GROMACS .gro file of C-alpha atoms in nm:
model
  515
    1MET     CA    1  -8.632  -0.313  -1.772
    2LYS     CA    2  -8.819  -0.412  -1.460
    3ARG     CA    3  -8.575  -0.492  -1.178
    4ILE     CA    4  -8.580  -0.589  -0.819
    5GLY     CA    5  -8.301  -0.439  -0.604
    6ILE     CA    6  -8.227  -0.599  -0.268
    7ASP     CA    7  -7.970  -0.485  -0.012
    8VAL     CA    8  -7.907  -0.709   0.294
    9GLY     CA    9  -7.767  -0.491   0.574
   10GLY     CA   10  -7.678  -0.565   0.926
   11THR     CA   11  -7.997  -0.396   1.056
   12ASN     CA   12  -8.241  -0.399   0.767
   13THR     CA   13  -8.307  -0.577   0.441
   14ASP     CA   14  -8.438  -0.337   0.186
   15ALA     CA   15  -8.611  -0.413  -0.150
   16VAL     CA   16  -8.731  -0.198  -0.433
   17LEU     CA   17  -8.904  -0.259  -0.770
   18ILE     CA   18  -8.818  -0.025  -1.053
   19ASP     CA   19  -8.927   0.005  -1.416
   20GLY     CA   20  -8.656   0.205  -1.595
   21THR     CA   21  -8.618   0.503  -1.361
   22ARG     CA   22  -8.958   0.475  -1.202
   23VAL     CA   23  -8.988   0.342  -0.848
   24LEU     CA   24  -9.291   0.113  -0.838
   25GLY     CA   25  -9.250  -0.002  -0.478
   26SER     CA   26  -9.019  -0.024  -0.183
   27VAL     CA   27  -9.003  -0.195   0.154
   28LYS     CA   28  -8.774  -0.215   0.448
   29THR     CA   29  -8.775  -0.519   0.682
   30PRO     CA   30  -8.556  -0.614   0.974
   31THR     CA   31  -8.259  -0.843   0.884
   32THR     CA   32  -8.312  -1.183   1.036
   33ALA     CA   33  -8.065  -1.426   1.186
   34ASP     CA   34  -8.144  -1.647   0.885
   35VAL     CA   35  -8.063  -1.403   0.613
   36MET     CA   36  -8.239  -1.587   0.337
   37ALA     CA   37  -8.562  -1.587   0.537
   38GLY     CA   38  -8.532  -1.211   0.557
   39VAL     CA   39  -8.484  -1.193   0.182
   40ARG     CA   40  -8.791  -1.399   0.117
   41GLN     CA   41  -8.988  -1.183   0.358
   42ALA     CA   42  -8.867  -0.866   0.186
   43ILE     CA   43  -8.980  -1.008  -0.150
   44ARG     CA   44  -9.321  -1.105  -0.009
   45ASP     CA   45  -9.363  -0.752   0.135
   46LEU     CA   46  -9.254  -0.598  -0.195
   47GLY     CA   47  -9.504  -0.816  -0.379
   48ALA     CA   48  -9.780  -0.683  -0.155
   49ALA     CA   49  -9.679  -0.327  -0.249
   50ALA     CA   50  -9.650  -0.384  -0.624
   51PRO     CA   51  -9.711  -0.682  -0.854
   52LEU     CA   52  -9.392  -0.873  -0.927
   53GLU     CA   53  -9.459  -0.953  -1.293
   54GLY     CA   54  -9.224  -0.951  -1.593
   55ILE     CA   55  -8.910  -0.912  -1.381
   56ASP     CA   56  -8.604  -0.887  -1.604
   57ALA     CA   57  -8.335  -0.903  -1.340
   58VAL     CA   58  -8.272  -0.914  -0.970
   59MET     CA   59  -7.980  -0.722  -0.815
   60ILE     CA   60  -7.858  -0.822  -0.466
   61GLY     CA   61  -7.615  -0.657  -0.229
   62THR     CA   62  -7.504  -0.856   0.072
   63THR     CA   63  -7.273  -0.825   0.371
   64HIS     CA   64  -7.223  -1.204   0.383
   65PHE     CA   65  -6.853  -1.198   0.284
   66THR     CA   66  -6.746  -0.906   0.496
   67ASN     CA   67  -6.921  -1.053   0.796
   68ALA     CA   68  -6.749  -1.386   0.743
   69VAL     CA   69  -6.406  -1.217   0.769
   70VAL     CA   70  -6.504  -0.997   1.066
   71GLU     CA   71  -6.673  -1.286   1.248
   72ARG     CA   72  -6.393  -1.536   1.162
   73ALA     CA   73  -6.663  -1.777   1.050
   74ARG     CA   74  -6.764  -1.977   0.748
   75LEU     CA   75  -6.413  -1.955   0.606
   76GLU     CA   76  -6.246  -2.233   0.409
   77ARG     CA   77  -5.892  -2.362   0.475
   78VAL     CA   78  -5.659  -2.243   0.200
   79ALA     CA   79  -5.320  -2.308   0.055
   80ALA     CA   80  -5.084  -2.020  -0.020
   81ILE     CA   81  -4.824  -2.050  -0.287
   82ARG     CA   82  -4.588  -1.761  -0.304
   83ILE     CA   83  -4.350  -1.745  -0.602
   84ALA     CA   84  -4.077  -1.512  -0.492
   85LEU     CA   85  -3.768  -1.696  -0.360
   86PRO     CA   86  -3.491  -1.621  -0.301
   87ALA     CA   87  -3.648  -1.281  -0.218
   88ALA     CA   88  -3.936  -1.223   0.022
   89ARG     CA   89  -3.839  -1.512   0.250
   90SER     CA   90  -3.842  -1.326   0.580
   91LEU     CA   91  -4.213  -1.241   0.586
   92PRO     CA   92  -4.424  -1.556   0.520
   93PRO     CA   93  -4.788  -1.544   0.394
   94THR     CA   94  -5.038  -1.415   0.651
   95VAL     CA   95  -4.761  -1.280   0.871
   96ASP     CA   96  -4.958  -0.964   0.939
   97TRP     CA   97  -5.297  -1.124   0.992
   98PRO     CA   98  -5.468  -1.120   1.333
   99ASP     CA   99  -5.402  -1.448   1.514
  100ASP     CA  100  -5.765  -1.550   1.532
  101LEU     CA  101  -5.824  -1.494   1.161
  102ARG     CA  102  -5.513  -1.692   1.074
  103ALA     CA  103  -5.630  -1.971   1.294
  104ALA     CA  104  -5.970  -1.971   1.120
  105VAL     CA  105  -5.815  -2.005   0.777
  106ASP     CA  106  -5.525  -2.227   0.895
  107PRO     CA  107  -5.321  -2.178   0.571
  108LEU     CA  108  -5.081  -2.431   0.431
  109SER     CA  109  -4.810  -2.195   0.308
  110VAL     CA  110  -4.541  -2.279   0.050
  111MET     CA  111  -4.276  -2.051  -0.094
  112VAL     CA  112  -4.099  -2.141  -0.413
  113ALA     CA  113  -3.842  -1.981  -0.652
  114GLY     CA  114  -3.952  -1.765  -0.934
  115GLY     CA  115  -4.115  -1.427  -1.000
  116HIS     CA  116  -3.997  -1.118  -1.172
  117GLU     CA  117  -3.803  -0.799  -1.091
  118TYR     CA  118  -3.959  -0.458  -1.071
  119ASP     CA  119  -3.859  -0.394  -1.436
  120GLY     CA  120  -4.018  -0.708  -1.566
  121ARG     CA  121  -3.697  -0.921  -1.587
  122GLU     CA  122  -3.708  -1.273  -1.461
  123LEU     CA  123  -3.584  -1.294  -1.101
  124VAL     CA  124  -3.494  -1.659  -1.120
  125PRO     CA  125  -3.642  -1.949  -1.326
  126LEU     CA  126  -3.973  -2.077  -1.192
  127ASP     CA  127  -3.918  -2.390  -0.982
  128ARG     CA  128  -4.179  -2.617  -1.143
  129ALA     CA  129  -4.080  -2.922  -0.945
  130ALA     CA  130  -4.136  -2.734  -0.617
  131ILE     CA  131  -4.486  -2.631  -0.740
  132ARG     CA  132  -4.573  -2.987  -0.832
  133ASP     CA  133  -4.454  -3.096  -0.485
  134ALA     CA  134  -4.652  -2.822  -0.322
  135ALA     CA  135  -4.963  -2.929  -0.518
  136SER     CA  136  -4.919  -3.285  -0.391
  137ARG     CA  137  -4.899  -3.162  -0.031
  138ILE     CA  138  -5.203  -2.945  -0.079
  139ARG     CA  139  -5.400  -3.241  -0.232
  140ASP     CA  140  -5.291  -3.474   0.053
  141ALA     CA  141  -5.411  -3.217   0.306
  142GLY     CA  142  -5.757  -3.215   0.147
  143ILE     CA  143  -5.739  -2.847   0.053
  144THR     CA  144  -5.914  -2.743  -0.267
  145SER     CA  145  -5.884  -2.364  -0.250
  146VAL     CA  146  -5.547  -2.220  -0.350
  147GLY     CA  147  -5.415  -1.864  -0.368
  148ILE     CA  148  -5.109  -1.807  -0.592
  149THR     CA  149  -4.904  -1.491  -0.563
  150ALA     CA  150  -4.591  -1.412  -0.768
  151LEU     CA  151  -4.343  -1.123  -0.726
  152PHE     CA  152  -4.449  -0.832  -0.940
  153SER     CA  153  -4.714  -1.039  -1.118
  154PRO     CA  154  -4.915  -0.721  -1.213
  155LEU     CA  155  -4.621  -0.655  -1.455
  156THR     CA  156  -4.626  -1.001  -1.601
  157ALA     CA  157  -4.858  -1.285  -1.489
  158ALA     CA  158  -4.661  -1.567  -1.657
  159CYS     CA  159  -4.543  -1.731  -1.333
  160GLU     CA  160  -4.891  -1.732  -1.176
  161GLU     CA  161  -5.064  -1.867  -1.480
  162GLU     CA  162  -4.809  -2.149  -1.527
  163ALA     CA  163  -4.823  -2.237  -1.161
  164ALA     CA  164  -5.198  -2.256  -1.181
  165ASP     CA  165  -5.175  -2.504  -1.468
  166LEU     CA  166  -4.930  -2.716  -1.270
  167VAL     CA  167  -5.157  -2.719  -0.967
  168ARG     CA  168  -5.464  -2.811  -1.171
  169ALA     CA  169  -5.273  -3.104  -1.322
  170VAL     CA  170  -5.238  -3.245  -0.970
  171ILE     CA  171  -5.565  -3.121  -0.824
  172PRO     CA  172  -5.815  -3.104  -1.118
  173GLY     CA  173  -6.100  -2.962  -0.912
  174ALA     CA  174  -5.894  -2.696  -0.735
  175ARG     CA  175  -6.036  -2.344  -0.705
  176ILE     CA  176  -5.748  -2.112  -0.774
  177THR     CA  177  -5.721  -1.739  -0.715
  178LEU     CA  178  -5.438  -1.556  -0.895
  179SER     CA  179  -5.320  -1.239  -0.727
  180HIS     CA  180  -5.273  -1.034  -1.049
  181THR     CA  181  -5.649  -1.059  -1.116
  182LEU     CA  182  -5.732  -0.885  -0.794
  183GLY     CA  183  -5.452  -0.678  -0.636
  184ARG     CA  184  -5.193  -0.419  -0.732
  185ILE     CA  185  -4.824  -0.366  -0.683
  186GLY     CA  186  -4.741  -0.454  -0.313
  187LEU     CA  187  -4.669  -0.819  -0.246
  188LEU     CA  188  -4.815  -0.861   0.101
  189GLU     CA  189  -5.131  -0.663   0.040
  190ARG     CA  190  -5.195  -0.838  -0.293
  191GLU     CA  191  -5.129  -1.177  -0.134
  192ASN     CA  192  -5.360  -1.093   0.153
  193VAL     CA  193  -5.666  -1.023  -0.067
  194THR     CA  194  -5.587  -1.326  -0.274
  195LEU     CA  195  -5.597  -1.551   0.028
  196LEU     CA  196  -5.909  -1.387   0.166
  197ASN     CA  197  -6.078  -1.448  -0.167
  198ALA     CA  198  -5.963  -1.811  -0.168
  199ALA     CA  199  -6.101  -1.857   0.184
  200LEU     CA  200  -6.442  -1.718   0.079
  201GLN     CA  201  -6.501  -1.896  -0.249
  202SER     CA  202  -6.689  -2.187  -0.103
  203LEU     CA  203  -6.910  -1.943   0.092
  204GLY     CA  204  -6.962  -1.750  -0.237
  205LEU     CA  205  -7.092  -2.066  -0.406
  206ARG     CA  206  -7.324  -2.149  -0.110
  207THR     CA  207  -7.446  -1.789  -0.091
  208VAL     CA  208  -7.529  -1.775  -0.459
  209ALA     CA  209  -7.713  -2.108  -0.441
  210ALA     CA  210  -7.911  -1.992  -0.138
  211PHE     CA  211  -8.014  -1.671  -0.314
  212GLU     CA  212  -8.121  -1.880  -0.614
  213GLU     CA  213  -8.339  -2.098  -0.386
  214ALA     CA  214  -8.489  -1.792  -0.212
  215LEU     CA  215  -8.579  -1.628  -0.549
  216ALA     CA  216  -8.725  -1.959  -0.684
  217ALA     CA  217  -8.928  -2.001  -0.365
  218SER     CA  218  -9.065  -1.651  -0.423
  219GLY     CA  219  -9.170  -1.744  -0.780
  220ILE     CA  220  -8.911  -1.516  -0.951
  221ALA     CA  221  -8.747  -1.667  -1.255
  222ALA     CA  222  -8.493  -1.405  -1.367
  223PRO     CA  223  -8.117  -1.377  -1.387
  224PHE     CA  224  -7.968  -1.234  -1.076
  225PHE     CA  225  -7.659  -1.034  -1.008
  226LEU     CA  226  -7.450  -0.944  -0.707
  227THR     CA  227  -7.337  -0.585  -0.647
  228GLN     CA  228  -6.970  -0.498  -0.629
  229ASN     CA  229  -6.737  -0.256  -0.460
  230ASP     CA  230  -6.729  -0.019  -0.751
  231GLY     CA  231  -7.101   0.047  -0.779
  232THR     CA  232  -7.173  -0.204  -1.051
  233VAL     CA  233  -7.309  -0.556  -1.071
  234VAL     CA  234  -7.192  -0.889  -1.207
  235LEU     CA  235  -7.371  -1.213  -1.279
  236ALA     CA  236  -7.397  -1.407  -0.955
  237ALA     CA  237  -7.217  -1.707  -1.094
  238LEU     CA  238  -6.915  -1.490  -1.178
  239ALA     CA  239  -6.933  -1.308  -0.845
  240ALA     CA  240  -6.899  -1.631  -0.656
  241ALA     CA  241  -6.547  -1.669  -0.789
  242ASN     CA  242  -6.434  -1.327  -0.654
  243PRO     CA  243  -6.634  -1.262  -0.340
  244VAL     CA  244  -6.387  -0.993  -0.220
  245HIS     CA  245  -6.534  -0.766  -0.492
  246SER     CA  246  -6.846  -0.747  -0.284
  247PHE     CA  247  -6.690  -0.644   0.042
  248ALA     CA  248  -6.811  -0.280   0.046
  249SER     CA  249  -7.111  -0.320  -0.184
  250GLY     CA  250  -7.363  -0.200   0.076
  251PRO     CA  251  -7.241   0.156   0.119
  252THR     CA  252  -7.142   0.163  -0.247
  253ASN     CA  253  -7.499   0.078  -0.341
  254SER     CA  254  -7.621   0.364  -0.123
  255MET     CA  255  -7.386   0.609  -0.295
  256ARG     CA  256  -7.506   0.503  -0.642
  257GLY     CA  257  -7.861   0.532  -0.515
  258ALA     CA  258  -7.785   0.880  -0.383
  259ALA     CA  259  -7.655   0.983  -0.727
  260PHE     CA  260  -7.964   0.836  -0.895
  261LEU     CA  261  -8.212   1.000  -0.653
  262SER     CA  262  -8.046   1.338  -0.630
  263GLY     CA  263  -7.924   1.384  -0.988
  264ARG     CA  264  -7.582   1.472  -0.850
  265ASP     CA  265  -7.268   1.304  -0.983
  266GLY     CA  266  -7.013   1.506  -0.787
  267ALA     CA  267  -7.136   1.546  -0.430
  268MET     CA  268  -7.049   1.400  -0.089
  269VAL     CA  269  -7.281   1.132   0.046
  270VAL     CA  270  -7.353   1.016   0.393
  271ASP     CA  271  -7.533   0.683   0.430
  272VAL     CA  272  -7.680   0.643   0.781
  273GLY     CA  273  -7.774   0.291   0.869
  274GLY     CA  274  -7.897   0.130   1.177
  275THR     CA  275  -7.548   0.058   1.318
  276THR     CA  276  -7.293   0.269   1.131
  277SER     CA  277  -7.269   0.560   0.882
  278ASP     CA  278  -7.038   0.589   0.580
  279VAL     CA  279  -6.918   0.908   0.427
  280GLY     CA  280  -6.791   0.900   0.067
  281SER     CA  281  -6.751   1.115  -0.242
  282LEU     CA  282  -6.916   1.076  -0.589
  283VAL     CA  283  -6.698   1.111  -0.898
  284HIS     CA  284  -6.891   1.090  -1.225
  285GLY     CA  285  -7.173   0.939  -1.027
  286PHE     CA  286  -6.960   0.652  -0.885
  287PRO     CA  287  -6.785   0.624  -0.549
  288ARG     CA  288  -6.437   0.764  -0.541
  289GLU     CA  289  -6.193   0.477  -0.541
  290ALA     CA  290  -5.935   0.432  -0.258
  291ASN     CA  291  -5.578   0.446  -0.371
  292ASN     CA  292  -5.431   0.340  -0.043
  293VAL     CA  293  -5.424   0.035   0.182
  294VAL     CA  294  -5.773  -0.069   0.308
  295SER     CA  295  -5.804  -0.292   0.617
  296ILE     CA  296  -6.059  -0.575   0.603
  297GLY     CA  297  -6.112  -0.751   0.933
  298GLY     CA  298  -5.768  -0.642   1.048
  299VAL     CA  299  -5.594  -0.746   0.720
  300ARG     CA  300  -5.418  -0.499   0.501
  301THR     CA  301  -5.529  -0.509   0.135
  302LEU     CA  302  -5.475  -0.310  -0.177
  303PHE     CA  303  -5.729  -0.366  -0.443
  304ARG     CA  304  -6.044  -0.212  -0.592
  305MET     CA  305  -6.235  -0.059  -0.295
  306PRO     CA  306  -6.432   0.258  -0.253
  307ASP     CA  307  -6.288   0.542  -0.046
  308LEU     CA  308  -6.520   0.540   0.255
  309LEU     CA  309  -6.502   0.669   0.607
  310PRO     CA  310  -6.714   0.453   0.846
  311MET     CA  311  -6.850   0.619   1.164
  312ALA     CA  312  -7.012   0.445   1.466
  313LEU     CA  313  -7.338   0.637   1.423
  314GLY     CA  314  -7.668   0.491   1.319
  315GLY     CA  315  -8.036   0.487   1.409
  316GLY     CA  316  -7.971   0.205   1.659
  317THR     CA  317  -7.665   0.360   1.817
  318ILE     CA  318  -7.689   0.331   2.200
  319ILE     CA  319  -7.668   0.649   2.404
  320ASP     CA  320  -7.576   0.641   2.776
  321PRO     CA  321  -7.842   0.859   2.951
  322ALA     CA  322  -7.609   0.912   3.249
  323THR     CA  323  -7.292   1.023   3.058
  324GLY     CA  324  -7.419   1.113   2.719
  325ALA     CA  325  -7.173   0.878   2.553
  326ILE     CA  326  -7.276   0.796   2.196
  327GLY     CA  327  -7.197   0.447   2.071
  328PRO     CA  328  -7.007   0.265   1.945
  329ARG     CA  329  -7.249  -0.016   2.038
  330SER     CA  330  -7.583  -0.045   1.861
  331VAL     CA  331  -7.898  -0.242   1.914
  332GLY     CA  332  -7.884  -0.318   1.537
  333TYR     CA  333  -8.171  -0.508   1.389
  334ARG     CA  334  -8.335  -0.531   1.736
  335ILE     CA  335  -8.417  -0.162   1.731
  336THR     CA  336  -8.792  -0.233   1.707
  337GLU     CA  337  -8.762  -0.429   2.029
  338LYS     CA  338  -8.499  -0.227   2.225
  339ALA     CA  339  -8.552   0.145   2.141
  340LEU     CA  340  -8.763   0.348   2.385
  341VAL     CA  341  -9.011   0.463   2.118
  342PHE     CA  342  -9.093   0.099   2.041
  343GLY     CA  343  -9.153   0.009   2.411
  344GLY     CA  344  -8.792  -0.107   2.478
  345ASP     CA  345  -8.553  -0.005   2.760
  346THR     CA  346  -8.248   0.132   2.561
  347LEU     CA  347  -8.195   0.495   2.462
  348THR     CA  348  -8.090   0.520   2.101
  349ALA     CA  349  -8.010   0.788   1.850
  350THR     CA  350  -8.354   0.729   1.699
  351ASP     CA  351  -8.516   0.811   2.033
  352ILE     CA  352  -8.328   1.141   2.041
  353ALA     CA  353  -8.445   1.225   1.688
  354VAL     CA  354  -8.808   1.142   1.778
  355ALA     CA  355  -8.786   1.350   2.095
  356ALA     CA  356  -8.655   1.647   1.892
  357GLY     CA  357  -8.948   1.616   1.643
  358ARG     CA  358  -8.713   1.528   1.351
  359VAL     CA  359  -8.897   1.214   1.260
  360GLU     CA  360  -9.221   1.046   1.359
  361ILE     CA  361  -9.137   0.683   1.450
  362GLY     CA  362  -9.298   0.469   1.717
  363ASP     CA  363  -9.458   0.636   2.019
  364ARG     CA  364  -9.324   0.982   2.098
  365ASP     CA  365  -9.487   0.983   2.434
  366ARG     CA  366  -9.227   0.727   2.549
  367VAL     CA  367  -8.948   0.988   2.512
  368ARG     CA  368  -9.126   1.299   2.639
  369HIS     CA  369  -8.944   1.260   2.974
  370LEU     CA  370  -8.607   1.335   2.813
  371ASP     CA  371  -8.462   1.671   2.913
  372PRO     CA  372  -8.473   1.903   2.612
  373ALA     CA  373  -8.128   2.035   2.698
  374PHE     CA  374  -7.995   1.674   2.697
  375VAL     CA  375  -8.162   1.611   2.360
  376ALA     CA  376  -8.009   1.930   2.214
  377ALA     CA  377  -7.666   1.832   2.342
  378MET     CA  378  -7.691   1.488   2.184
  379LEU     CA  379  -7.798   1.636   1.850
  380ALA     CA  380  -7.503   1.876   1.857
  381ARG     CA  381  -7.260   1.595   1.919
  382ILE     CA  382  -7.411   1.388   1.636
  383ALA     CA  383  -7.378   1.689   1.404
  384GLY     CA  384  -7.017   1.738   1.513
  385THR     CA  385  -6.946   1.375   1.433
  386VAL     CA  386  -7.087   1.413   1.084
  387GLU     CA  387  -6.902   1.742   1.030
  388GLU     CA  388  -6.573   1.580   1.122
  389GLY     CA  389  -6.638   1.291   0.890
  390VAL     CA  390  -6.724   1.510   0.590
  391ASP     CA  391  -6.416   1.733   0.661
  392ARG     CA  392  -6.188   1.429   0.660
  393MET     CA  393  -6.321   1.307   0.325
  394LYS     CA  394  -6.315   1.643   0.146
  395THR     CA  395  -6.033   1.717  -0.095
  396SER     CA  396  -6.063   2.097  -0.072
  397GLY     CA  397  -6.160   2.358   0.183
  398THR     CA  398  -6.469   2.477  -0.008
  399ALA     CA  399  -6.816   2.389   0.108
  400THR     CA  400  -6.974   2.092  -0.066
  401GLU     CA  401  -7.320   1.947  -0.112
  402LEU     CA  402  -7.405   1.649   0.109
  403VAL     CA  403  -7.665   1.397   0.001
  404ALA     CA  404  -7.821   1.226   0.312
  405VAL     CA  405  -7.950   0.875   0.258
  406GLY     CA  406  -8.013   0.561   0.458
  407GLY     CA  407  -8.275   0.465   0.710
  408GLY     CA  408  -8.122   0.698   0.968
  409ALA     CA  409  -8.084   1.003   0.739
  410PHE     CA  410  -8.312   1.195   0.979
  411LEU     CA  411  -8.012   1.220   1.212
  412ILE     CA  412  -7.840   1.452   0.968
  413PRO     CA  413  -7.922   1.818   1.043
  414ASP     CA  414  -8.012   2.068   0.764
  415ARG     CA  415  -7.710   2.286   0.843
  416LEU     CA  416  -7.355   2.166   0.889
  417GLU     CA  417  -7.021   2.341   0.899
  418GLY     CA  418  -6.842   2.302   0.568
  419VAL     CA  419  -7.157   2.187   0.383
  420SER     CA  420  -7.326   2.421   0.133
  421GLU     CA  421  -7.649   2.220   0.130
  422VAL     CA  422  -7.789   1.903   0.280
  423VAL     CA  423  -7.978   1.736  -0.002
  424ARG     CA  424  -8.288   1.542   0.095
  425VAL     CA  425  -8.424   1.292  -0.155
  426ALA     CA  426  -8.732   1.074  -0.184
  427HIS     CA  427  -8.688   0.704  -0.103
  428ALA     CA  428  -8.373   0.795   0.093
  429GLY     CA  429  -8.432   0.506   0.328
  430VAL     CA  430  -8.392   0.249   0.052
  431ALA     CA  431  -8.123   0.424  -0.147
  432ASN     CA  432  -7.905   0.114  -0.107
  433ALA     CA  433  -8.163  -0.113  -0.270
  434LEU     CA  434  -8.218   0.147  -0.540
  435GLY     CA  435  -7.850   0.170  -0.613
  436ALA     CA  436  -7.845  -0.205  -0.658
  437ALA     CA  437  -8.154  -0.206  -0.878
  438MET     CA  438  -8.026   0.053  -1.125
  439ALA     CA  439  -7.665  -0.060  -1.126
  440GLN     CA  440  -7.477  -0.117  -1.452
  441ILE     CA  441  -7.206  -0.369  -1.540
  442SER     CA  442  -6.843  -0.268  -1.553
  443GLY     CA  443  -6.524  -0.382  -1.718
  444GLU     CA  444  -6.193  -0.272  -1.578
  445VAL     CA  445  -5.825  -0.302  -1.664
  446ASP     CA  446  -5.534  -0.201  -1.443
  447GLN     CA  447  -5.222  -0.324  -1.623
  448ILE     CA  448  -4.869  -0.244  -1.739
  449PHE     CA  449  -4.817  -0.200  -2.118
  450ALA     CA  450  -4.480  -0.190  -2.287
  451ASP     CA  451  -4.351  -0.161  -2.642
  452LEU     CA  452  -4.667   0.035  -2.743
  453SER     CA  453  -4.725   0.399  -2.808
  454ARG     CA  454  -4.935   0.580  -2.552
  455ASP     CA  455  -5.239   0.589  -2.789
  456ALA     CA  456  -5.206   0.221  -2.864
  457ALA     CA  457  -5.175   0.130  -2.500
  458LEU     CA  458  -5.484   0.338  -2.409
  459ALA     CA  459  -5.680   0.181  -2.696
  460GLU     CA  460  -5.578  -0.168  -2.600
  461ALA     CA  461  -5.674  -0.114  -2.238
  462GLN     CA  462  -6.011   0.029  -2.335
  463ALA     CA  463  -6.075  -0.266  -2.568
  464MET     CA  464  -5.987  -0.512  -2.295
  465ALA     CA  465  -6.218  -0.338  -2.046
  466GLU     CA  466  -6.499  -0.347  -2.300
  467ARG     CA  467  -6.454  -0.714  -2.362
  468ARG     CA  468  -6.459  -0.783  -1.989
  469ALA     CA  469  -6.783  -0.583  -1.950
  470VAL     CA  470  -6.958  -0.774  -2.233
  471GLU     CA  471  -6.840  -1.105  -2.088
  472ALA     CA  472  -6.985  -0.999  -1.754
  473GLY     CA  473  -7.327  -0.937  -1.918
  474ALA     CA  474  -7.322  -0.577  -2.046
  475GLU     CA  475  -7.501  -0.462  -2.359
  476PRO     CA  476  -7.221  -0.382  -2.611
  477ALA     CA  477  -7.407  -0.085  -2.762
  478SER     CA  478  -7.445   0.083  -2.423
  479LEU     CA  479  -7.083   0.078  -2.315
  480LYS     CA  480  -6.941   0.410  -2.189
  481VAL     CA  481  -6.590   0.497  -2.087
  482ILE     CA  482  -6.592   0.659  -1.740
  483GLU     CA  483  -6.226   0.655  -1.655
  484VAL     CA  484  -5.894   0.622  -1.841
  485GLU     CA  485  -5.561   0.723  -1.694
  486ASP     CA  486  -5.202   0.625  -1.755
  487ILE     CA  487  -4.881   0.670  -1.566
  488PRO     CA  488  -4.542   0.638  -1.746
  489ILE     CA  489  -4.298   0.411  -1.566
  490ALA     CA  490  -3.950   0.544  -1.624
  491TYR     CA  491  -3.769   0.246  -1.476
  492LEU     CA  492  -3.921  -0.010  -1.716
  493PRO     CA  493  -3.798  -0.059  -2.068
  494GLY     CA  494  -4.003  -0.020  -2.387
  495GLY     CA  495  -4.187   0.299  -2.294
  496ALA     CA  496  -4.378   0.107  -2.024
  497ARG     CA  497  -4.684   0.274  -1.862
  498ARG     CA  498  -4.950   0.168  -1.621
  499VAL     CA  499  -5.294   0.211  -1.775
  500ARG     CA  500  -5.626   0.198  -1.586
  501ALA     CA  501  -5.944   0.194  -1.799
  502ARG     CA  502  -6.299   0.145  -1.683
  503VAL     CA  503  -6.618   0.117  -1.877
  504VAL     CA  504  -6.979   0.062  -1.778
  505GLY     CA  505  -7.283  -0.061  -1.972
  506ASP     CA  506  -7.639  -0.152  -1.919
  507VAL     CA  507  -7.741  -0.507  -1.828
  508ARG     CA  508  -7.803  -0.714  -2.139
  509GLU     CA  509  -8.162  -0.806  -2.173
  510ARG     CA  510  -8.255  -1.175  -2.162
  511GLY     CA  511  -8.237  -1.332  -2.504
  512ALA     CA  512  -7.994  -1.075  -2.635
  513VAL     CA  513  -7.673  -1.207  -2.792
  514ALA     CA  514  -7.336  -1.052  -2.718
  515VAL     CA  515  -7.140  -0.938  -3.021
   0.00000   0.00000   0.00000
């Protein structure tokens, strides 16, 4: 299949064209204030490098949704319905959110009776009248995006699903996010990600429509997908319903690209961008998943996210020539204006690398005045930062391979403490776009099963994951199981166990029929 992969980062927008595993062309362009204009420019530049004919699919990774949360912008007002009374009354929805983010979302919060105990028993009967009343209040307030969270809904989703039906009866056009479809055990964290998703859904719809227009204006008529946190893609129309699944897609794309380019499926990866670097670990060729709380814009969440360590180090990182302080500020996408080697007036990490002869970018004569001892000291501090990041992400004391990718990969030295080999790859600067272009489609289940034998529970979870992958656009014959695990839950009746199953498959070709 011929595919275009596009990754919209904070500093650069990268685009690649691949045919199977062959890279036909790649470009890197500065990200513009008007993101879609930058995407169109990247496609034009890619078309100049290789003919864009017979494109089967376009895969796009974007920071739109993460940026919206961080910037407290473009968020929709939401309603929060928590089904948990008489428990969980003392901590209302968004209680732990930063004040400015809560003000941006301005939630209308309602708590009603219902939910389940930790062992699956009904806590109290669902208060249907209270939900109908809440729906009327939400409708009268002009709110159309609703997040519903019930106590222990990952054990049984009955309360959330019935509440959604009741809300739709009052607000037919409501966009409803159910917490059990996103989060895990942990009421506040699951509710948090549910409400973030609800606040982003309208932006998701606008973003998908804008990408469609950008592709159409570029003369590309092919289905397009958005990349997700787990290193896979999903049809854009489906991704718009769950924008939180694209929060960390940028560094995840880079990790998948690193696996693709290096042939490694179990190494560490450092992705050095223009503003930040991310260190992560590959497991079976996919990013290791975080099993703890992940903070998004100051909000605690617990859902499917890669285990990454961000560092304030990138090609545009600002260095103070007087004190030698490195970062955390960066010139970002203005590096071609601000860095010394491009005629600017700001000393950056890229200038240090050029002065040291690690990379040929811009005009080296503009940094020849830098003291070699100062340059060496800065390189040593950069190396120390990377060594510390790798050490924090390792799960053992043995040395590990480290694949260096990203536009600023030249900042990574060839020798690092605790690293057996720094692996350099071709096309490292556009590994993120390559990761998007070659991504597969996944189906995942993380659910409690009871009254089934272990084998039956595992088989049922795998079958559910496969169905979800096919529904998302995967070719049934290509499905492959990459993860199955189960944990017996002694405090639940019926031999209950939590089962996680994940499968991946190739993108179904246009015209193919799912079976």
